[in-house]
Short mmCIF file of C-alpha atoms in Angstrom, two decimals:
data_model
loop_
_atom_site.label_atom_id
_atom_site.label_comp_id
_atom_site.label_asym_id
_atom_site.label_seq_id
_atom_site.Cartn_x
_atom_site.Cartn_y
_atom_site.Cartn_z
CA MET S 14 -13.69 58.67 0.85
CA GLN S 15 -16.69 58.50 3.67
CA THR S 16 -18.55 59.75 0.87
CA ASP S 17 -18.31 56.99 -1.55
CA ALA S 18 -18.27 54.50 1.51
CA ARG S 19 -21.12 54.90 2.57
CA VAL S 20 -22.87 55.53 -1.59
CA GLY S 21 -21.58 52.27 -1.77
CA VAL S 22 -23.61 51.29 0.86
CA VAL S 23 -26.69 52.68 -0.12
CA VAL S 24 -26.46 51.50 -3.68
CA ASP S 25 -26.56 47.65 -3.63
CA GLY S 26 -29.30 48.71 -0.93
CA GLY S 27 -31.75 48.91 -3.19
CA GLY S 28 -32.08 46.00 -5.31
CA GLY S 29 -28.22 45.03 -4.35
CA GLN S 30 -29.10 45.09 -0.87
CA ARG S 31 -30.09 41.33 -1.37
CA GLY S 32 -26.90 40.69 -2.89
CA LEU S 33 -24.68 41.45 0.37
CA SER S 34 -27.86 40.15 2.29
CA SER S 35 -29.10 36.87 0.29
CA GLY S 36 -25.47 35.04 0.39
CA HIS S 37 -23.68 33.41 3.65
CA GLY S 38 -22.75 36.20 5.57
CA SER S 39 -26.49 37.52 5.82
CA VAL S 40 -26.90 38.06 9.70
CA SER S 41 -30.73 37.98 8.94
CA VAL S 42 -31.21 35.87 6.45
CA ASP S 43 -32.20 32.41 8.86
CA LYS S 44 -34.76 34.41 10.72
CA LEU S 45 -36.57 35.95 7.01
CA SER S 46 -39.78 34.38 6.53
CA GLN S 47 -39.31 31.79 2.98
CA GLN S 48 -41.92 34.13 1.19
CA GLN S 49 -39.26 37.25 1.93
CA GLN S 50 -37.12 35.23 0.75
CA GLN S 51 -38.07 34.32 -2.55
CA GLN S 52 -38.87 38.06 -2.98
CA ASN S 53 -35.34 38.79 -2.07
CA LEU S 54 -34.08 36.75 -5.06
CA GLN S 55 -36.46 38.28 -7.28
CA ASN S 56 -35.28 41.53 -7.08
CA GLN S 57 -31.62 40.29 -6.54
CA SER S 58 -32.34 38.60 -10.42
CA GLN S 59 -34.17 41.73 -11.29
CA ILE S 60 -31.08 43.56 -13.44
CA GLY S 61 -27.84 41.92 -14.09
CA THR S 62 -24.25 42.69 -12.52
CA VAL S 63 -23.13 45.02 -15.10
CA SER S 64 -26.63 47.39 -15.62
CA GLN S 65 -26.38 47.31 -11.83
CA LEU S 66 -23.32 48.03 -12.22
CA ILE S 67 -24.32 51.19 -14.08
CA ALA S 68 -27.08 51.72 -12.00
CA GLY S 69 -25.40 51.63 -8.80
CA GLY S 70 -23.04 54.36 -10.78
CA VAL S 71 -24.61 57.17 -12.24
CA ALA S 72 -26.60 57.16 -9.15
CA GLY S 73 -23.02 57.79 -7.57
CA ALA S 74 -22.32 60.77 -10.21
CA LEU S 75 -25.89 62.13 -9.77
CA SER S 76 -25.53 62.13 -5.99
CA LYS S 77 -21.62 63.97 -6.83
CA THR S 78 -22.86 65.90 -8.75
CA CYS S 79 -25.63 67.07 -7.02
CA THR S 80 -23.27 68.15 -3.41
CA ALA S 81 -20.44 68.57 -5.45
CA PRO S 82 -20.68 72.24 -3.59
CA LEU S 83 -20.65 71.00 -0.02
CA ALA S 84 -17.85 68.15 -0.75
CA ARG S 85 -15.78 71.53 -2.57
CA LEU S 86 -16.99 73.42 1.02
CA THR S 87 -15.23 71.11 2.66
CA ILE S 88 -12.31 70.29 0.78
CA LEU S 89 -11.50 73.96 1.05
CA PHE S 90 -12.03 74.64 4.79
CA GLN S 91 -9.83 70.76 5.55
CA VAL S 92 -6.57 72.71 3.61
CA GLN S 93 -7.12 76.32 5.54
CA GLY S 94 -4.78 75.34 8.39
CA MET S 95 -1.47 74.92 5.76
CA HIS S 96 -1.51 78.60 4.00
CA ASN S 97 -3.21 80.13 7.16
CA ASP S 98 -2.85 82.13 9.63
CA ALA S 99 -5.31 80.18 13.28
CA ALA S 100 -6.67 84.70 13.29
CA THR S 101 -8.30 84.26 10.39
CA MET S 102 -9.27 80.42 10.21
CA ARG S 103 -11.44 81.24 13.28
CA LYS S 104 -13.06 83.58 11.45
CA ALA S 105 -14.00 80.82 9.07
CA ASN S 106 -17.37 79.83 8.47
CA ILE S 107 -19.70 77.64 5.66
CA TRP S 108 -22.24 80.56 4.69
CA ARG S 109 -19.26 83.15 4.75
CA GLU S 110 -17.00 80.90 2.52
CA ALA S 111 -19.88 80.47 -0.06
CA SER S 112 -20.67 83.74 -0.57
CA ARG S 113 -16.74 84.45 -1.49
CA ILE S 114 -17.24 81.59 -3.78
CA VAL S 115 -20.37 83.48 -4.91
CA SER S 116 -18.35 86.53 -5.33
CA GLU S 117 -14.45 85.56 -6.20
CA GLU S 118 -15.19 82.09 -8.61
CA GLY S 119 -18.64 83.17 -9.76
CA PHE S 120 -21.80 80.30 -9.12
CA ARG S 121 -20.49 77.28 -10.64
CA ALA S 122 -16.93 77.64 -8.76
CA PHE S 123 -19.12 75.07 -6.37
CA TRP S 124 -18.02 72.08 -9.02
CA LYS S 125 -14.53 73.04 -9.41
CA GLY S 126 -13.80 69.16 -9.86
CA ASN S 127 -17.25 67.78 -9.69
CA LEU S 128 -16.03 66.20 -13.95
CA VAL S 129 -13.01 64.39 -12.31
CA THR S 130 -15.32 63.43 -9.67
CA ILE S 131 -17.30 62.18 -12.00
CA ALA S 132 -15.02 59.81 -13.74
CA HIS S 133 -13.74 58.91 -10.41
CA ARG S 134 -17.15 56.97 -9.29
CA LEU S 135 -17.80 55.46 -11.78
CA PRO S 136 -14.24 52.64 -11.65
CA TYR S 137 -14.40 53.14 -7.78
CA SER S 138 -17.93 51.66 -7.53
CA SER S 139 -17.29 49.55 -9.78
CA VAL S 140 -14.00 48.37 -8.14
CA ASN S 141 -15.01 48.39 -4.98
CA PHE S 142 -18.56 46.18 -5.24
CA TYR S 143 -16.47 43.74 -7.27
CA ALA S 144 -14.09 43.39 -5.03
CA TYR S 145 -16.21 43.25 -1.68
CA GLU S 146 -18.39 40.16 -2.74
CA HIS S 147 -15.33 38.28 -3.72
CA TYR S 148 -13.56 39.21 -0.34
CA LYS S 149 -16.82 38.02 0.89
CA LYS S 150 -16.37 34.52 -0.92
CA LEU S 151 -12.48 34.21 0.08
CA LEU S 152 -13.82 34.98 4.47
CA HIS S 153 -16.56 32.97 3.66
CA VAL S 154 -14.09 29.63 3.17
CA ILE S 155 -11.80 30.13 5.74
CA PRO S 156 -12.38 27.01 8.42
CA GLY S 157 -13.17 28.62 11.82
CA LEU S 158 -15.16 30.81 9.94
CA GLN S 159 -17.01 28.79 7.84
CA SER S 160 -18.24 26.93 11.09
CA ARG S 161 -19.68 29.41 12.75
CA ARG S 162 -21.71 31.20 9.26
CA GLU S 163 -24.44 31.84 11.67
CA SER S 164 -23.35 33.92 14.59
CA MET S 165 -23.53 37.54 14.52
CA SER S 166 -20.19 38.13 15.60
CA ALA S 167 -18.06 35.72 13.25
CA ASN S 168 -20.56 37.60 10.15
CA LEU S 169 -19.69 41.42 11.62
CA CYS S 170 -16.07 40.59 11.26
CA ILE S 171 -16.76 39.41 7.65
CA HIS S 172 -18.74 42.31 6.47
CA PHE S 173 -16.01 45.10 8.56
CA VAL S 174 -12.58 42.96 6.90
CA ALA S 175 -14.29 42.79 3.83
CA GLY S 176 -15.44 46.38 3.10
CA GLY S 177 -11.67 47.24 4.13
CA LEU S 178 -10.33 45.23 1.60
CA ALA S 179 -12.74 46.55 -0.88
CA GLY S 180 -11.62 50.67 -0.05
CA ILE S 181 -7.93 49.89 -0.30
CA THR S 182 -8.77 47.93 -3.91
CA ALA S 183 -10.57 50.75 -5.45
CA ALA S 184 -8.68 53.35 -3.81
CA SER S 185 -5.71 52.11 -4.14
CA ALA S 186 -7.29 51.24 -8.51
CA THR S 187 -8.21 55.29 -9.04
CA TYR S 188 -5.98 57.14 -6.92
CA PRO S 189 -4.72 59.46 -8.48
CA LEU S 190 -8.03 60.89 -10.15
CA ASP S 191 -8.77 61.84 -6.30
CA LEU S 192 -5.54 64.09 -6.17
CA VAL S 193 -6.46 65.71 -9.04
CA ARG S 194 -10.15 66.05 -7.94
CA THR S 195 -8.48 67.36 -4.44
CA ARG S 196 -6.08 70.11 -6.00
CA LEU S 197 -8.54 71.50 -9.29
CA ALA S 198 -11.09 71.72 -5.85
CA ALA S 199 -8.49 73.36 -3.91
CA GLN S 200 -8.42 75.99 -6.64
CA THR S 201 -9.48 79.54 -6.37
CA ASN S 202 -8.49 82.50 -7.55
CA VAL S 203 -4.96 80.97 -9.04
CA MET S 204 -5.97 78.57 -11.53
CA TYR S 205 -2.81 77.14 -12.22
CA TYR S 206 -4.18 73.33 -13.79
CA ARG S 207 -6.75 73.75 -16.66
CA GLY S 208 -8.80 70.68 -16.41
CA ILE S 209 -7.98 67.19 -16.05
CA GLY S 210 -5.74 65.58 -18.45
CA HIS S 211 -3.44 69.40 -18.59
CA ALA S 212 -3.00 67.88 -14.57
CA LEU S 213 -2.08 64.85 -14.67
CA GLN S 214 0.56 65.63 -17.29
CA THR S 215 1.47 69.06 -15.04
CA ILE S 216 1.33 66.38 -11.34
CA PHE S 217 3.85 63.59 -13.68
CA ARG S 218 6.18 66.37 -15.22
CA ASP S 219 7.04 68.74 -11.96
CA GLU S 220 6.28 65.66 -8.91
CA GLY S 221 7.03 62.58 -10.96
CA VAL S 222 5.11 59.42 -11.77
CA LEU S 223 5.21 59.37 -7.00
CA GLY S 224 3.68 62.56 -7.11
CA LEU S 225 -0.11 61.37 -8.64
CA TYR S 226 0.15 58.68 -5.41
CA LYS S 227 1.00 61.46 -2.53
CA GLY S 228 -1.41 60.55 0.42
CA LEU S 229 -1.48 57.25 -0.73
CA GLY S 230 -0.99 56.28 2.75
CA ALA S 231 -3.32 58.30 4.72
CA THR S 232 -5.38 57.35 2.16
CA LEU S 233 -5.47 53.82 2.95
CA LEU S 234 -5.18 53.95 6.56
CA GLY S 235 -8.48 56.03 6.05
CA VAL S 236 -10.54 54.13 3.13
CA GLY S 237 -9.58 50.88 4.89
CA PRO S 238 -11.97 51.85 7.94
CA SER S 239 -13.88 54.51 6.80
CA ILE S 240 -15.62 51.55 4.08
CA ALA S 241 -15.51 48.56 7.21
CA ILE S 242 -17.31 51.57 8.81
CA SER S 243 -19.83 51.85 6.43
CA PHE S 244 -20.75 48.36 5.08
CA SER S 245 -20.53 46.46 8.81
CA VAL S 246 -22.68 50.03 10.50
CA TYR S 247 -25.53 49.35 7.12
CA GLU S 248 -25.45 45.76 7.28
CA THR S 249 -26.16 45.77 11.27
CA LEU S 250 -28.25 48.13 12.49
CA ARG S 251 -30.47 47.63 8.65
CA SER S 252 -31.05 43.38 9.91
CA TYR S 253 -31.54 45.33 13.61
CA TRP S 254 -34.31 46.64 12.06
CA GLN S 255 -35.57 44.14 9.47
CA LEU S 256 -35.98 41.56 12.56
CA GLN S 257 -37.43 44.41 15.64
CA ARG S 258 -40.16 46.02 11.84
CA PRO S 259 -39.90 43.39 9.06
CA ARG S 260 -42.54 44.92 7.88
CA ASP S 261 -41.18 48.33 7.23
CA SER S 262 -40.72 50.69 3.47
CA THR S 263 -37.63 49.18 3.32
CA VAL S 264 -36.69 53.13 1.31
CA LEU S 265 -37.19 54.07 4.87
CA VAL S 266 -34.75 51.03 6.86
CA SER S 267 -31.99 51.80 4.03
CA LEU S 268 -31.81 55.72 3.65
CA ALA S 269 -32.26 55.73 7.90
CA CYS S 270 -29.32 53.27 7.82
CA GLY S 271 -27.19 54.54 4.84
CA SER S 272 -26.91 57.26 6.58
CA LEU S 273 -25.97 56.66 9.84
CA SER S 274 -23.41 54.23 8.84
CA GLY S 275 -21.53 57.69 6.47
CA ILE S 276 -22.25 59.99 9.67
CA ALA S 277 -20.75 57.36 11.50
CA SER S 278 -17.96 57.11 9.31
CA SER S 279 -17.44 60.46 8.43
CA THR S 280 -16.37 61.01 12.68
CA ALA S 281 -14.41 58.05 13.47
CA THR S 282 -12.22 58.64 9.75
CA PHE S 283 -12.56 62.58 9.31
CA PRO S 284 -9.23 63.68 10.26
CA LEU S 285 -7.08 60.68 7.66
CA ASP S 286 -9.03 62.45 5.06
CA LEU S 287 -8.03 65.49 6.31
CA VAL S 288 -4.41 64.53 6.74
CA ARG S 289 -5.24 62.80 2.88
CA ARG S 290 -6.13 66.51 1.40
CA ARG S 291 -3.12 67.64 2.77
CA LYS S 292 -0.75 66.17 2.26
CA GLN S 293 -2.48 65.82 -1.74
CA LEU S 294 -2.08 69.52 -1.98
CA GLU S 295 2.24 69.25 -0.65
CA GLY S 296 3.84 71.08 -3.64
CA VAL S 297 1.39 72.20 -6.63
CA GLY S 298 2.27 75.78 -8.15
CA GLY S 299 6.35 74.60 -6.87
CA ARG S 300 5.28 75.51 -3.13
CA ALA S 301 7.31 75.25 -0.42
CA ARG S 302 6.84 71.43 1.49
CA VAL S 303 4.78 72.71 5.24
CA TYR S 304 4.64 69.33 5.90
CA THR S 305 8.26 66.96 6.47
CA THR S 306 7.48 64.66 9.47
CA GLY S 307 5.28 61.59 8.94
CA LEU S 308 1.53 61.07 10.04
CA PHE S 309 1.65 61.19 13.37
CA GLY S 310 4.07 63.78 13.34
CA ILE S 311 1.52 66.02 10.77
CA PHE S 312 -1.34 64.85 13.36
CA LYS S 313 1.35 66.76 16.91
CA HIS S 314 2.00 69.22 13.88
CA ILE S 315 -1.21 69.66 13.22
CA ILE S 316 -3.19 69.70 17.01
CA ARG S 317 -0.23 71.69 17.77
CA THR S 318 -1.40 75.30 15.55
CA GLU S 319 -4.65 74.93 14.63
CA GLY S 320 -5.18 72.28 18.22
CA PHE S 321 -8.03 69.96 18.19
CA ARG S 322 -10.26 71.18 16.30
CA GLY S 323 -8.01 71.51 13.27
CA LEU S 324 -8.57 67.39 13.44
CA TYR S 325 -11.84 67.96 11.94
CA ARG S 326 -11.74 71.65 10.52
CA GLY S 327 -14.66 70.42 7.27
CA ILE S 328 -16.98 68.66 9.24
CA LEU S 329 -19.77 69.89 9.15
CA PRO S 330 -20.27 70.24 5.71
CA GLU S 331 -19.11 66.50 5.13
CA TYR S 332 -22.33 66.06 7.48
CA TYR S 333 -24.64 67.86 5.20
CA LYS S 334 -24.21 65.84 2.67
CA VAL S 335 -25.05 62.07 4.11
CA VAL S 336 -28.88 62.32 4.48
CA PRO S 337 -29.36 64.57 0.27
CA GLY S 338 -26.28 62.49 -0.53
CA VAL S 339 -27.19 59.22 0.35
CA GLY S 340 -31.79 59.71 -0.67
CA ILE S 341 -30.50 61.32 -3.81
CA CYS S 342 -27.93 58.04 -4.99
CA PHE S 343 -30.58 55.58 -3.91
CA MET S 344 -33.69 56.52 -5.00
CA THR S 345 -31.71 57.25 -8.04
CA TYR S 346 -29.95 53.87 -8.38
CA GLU S 347 -33.99 52.49 -7.62
CA THR S 348 -35.78 54.77 -10.84
CA LEU S 349 -32.04 53.50 -12.69
CA LYS S 350 -32.65 49.80 -11.84
CA MET S 351 -36.43 49.28 -12.73
CA LEU S 352 -35.74 51.50 -16.31
CA LEU S 353 -33.60 48.52 -16.79
CA ALA S 354 -35.21 45.24 -15.42
CA ASP S 355 -38.23 46.58 -17.88
CA MET S 356 -36.30 46.88 -20.72
CA ASP S 357 -33.64 43.69 -20.25
CA SER S 358 -37.66 42.20 -20.11
CA GLY S 359 -38.76 43.60 -23.00
CA LEU S 360 -35.74 42.25 -25.11
#
């Protein structure tokens, strides 16, 4: 979920960033000039909520498609420790695995599971931002926080909690699609699932309705902090940057802060994301269960068999896709926002 978290921050950071920052909880609005505030409100009103969600969804889908090869490499590395011995895992590297995919599965295999990723991205983005705005409003009316609207610590707490709750809500609502995406992307030579519909039917038939929610516990533990860190780091860095250098390009600020927030959230929550992926693949194709203990037992098992570095297996391709993912998403969103604004003004 790290990528969803960071892309969500930046998508709303182009035109929607003013929407996140222009409410009562902003840490920098009262420090901006009157002219900048008016410009922010004008930019915010350029497109409506529906258009904003469409632009954000399309931008996120394009970003996911462009970085899909790195995303698949991340998943393949994350799940290696389930069935491979330590010697084989130590020999693995990004270039060797990429070469294996091309030679054994073909170049198009880099985009395995990308269709369901796009199908997951659209509702996830919508639920995430809708929930984030509403959770912020609810938190602002809490008596203790309401009296400290201008406090940086109070606003940071609001962004952190609202982002975490929004991530949990969005992840729970769209989880089966996320599970299917992992299983399709993890397939190599043996094609157990032929597509999204077949995967959903097969999982439901073989593992029951609960099979569609395998790994949900680790997901909720990880996605809340991931999105909370992304939102809070992004807004804190952006606010500080704008206070120190108010004339800098909004594009540059959003891209840099979004990338740094994505790296921060990935580093902090990657072990939970790795456990989530492995839980999602438990029992695929009738294979025996690998992990028979709870979450902490899985962590102990990974550290014992693969070492502490095993918890960060696949972190490099995850890092590599942060900047291009954020950049593509942000630029696409800005372009679509201008096109939709022109269309709305022409109607």
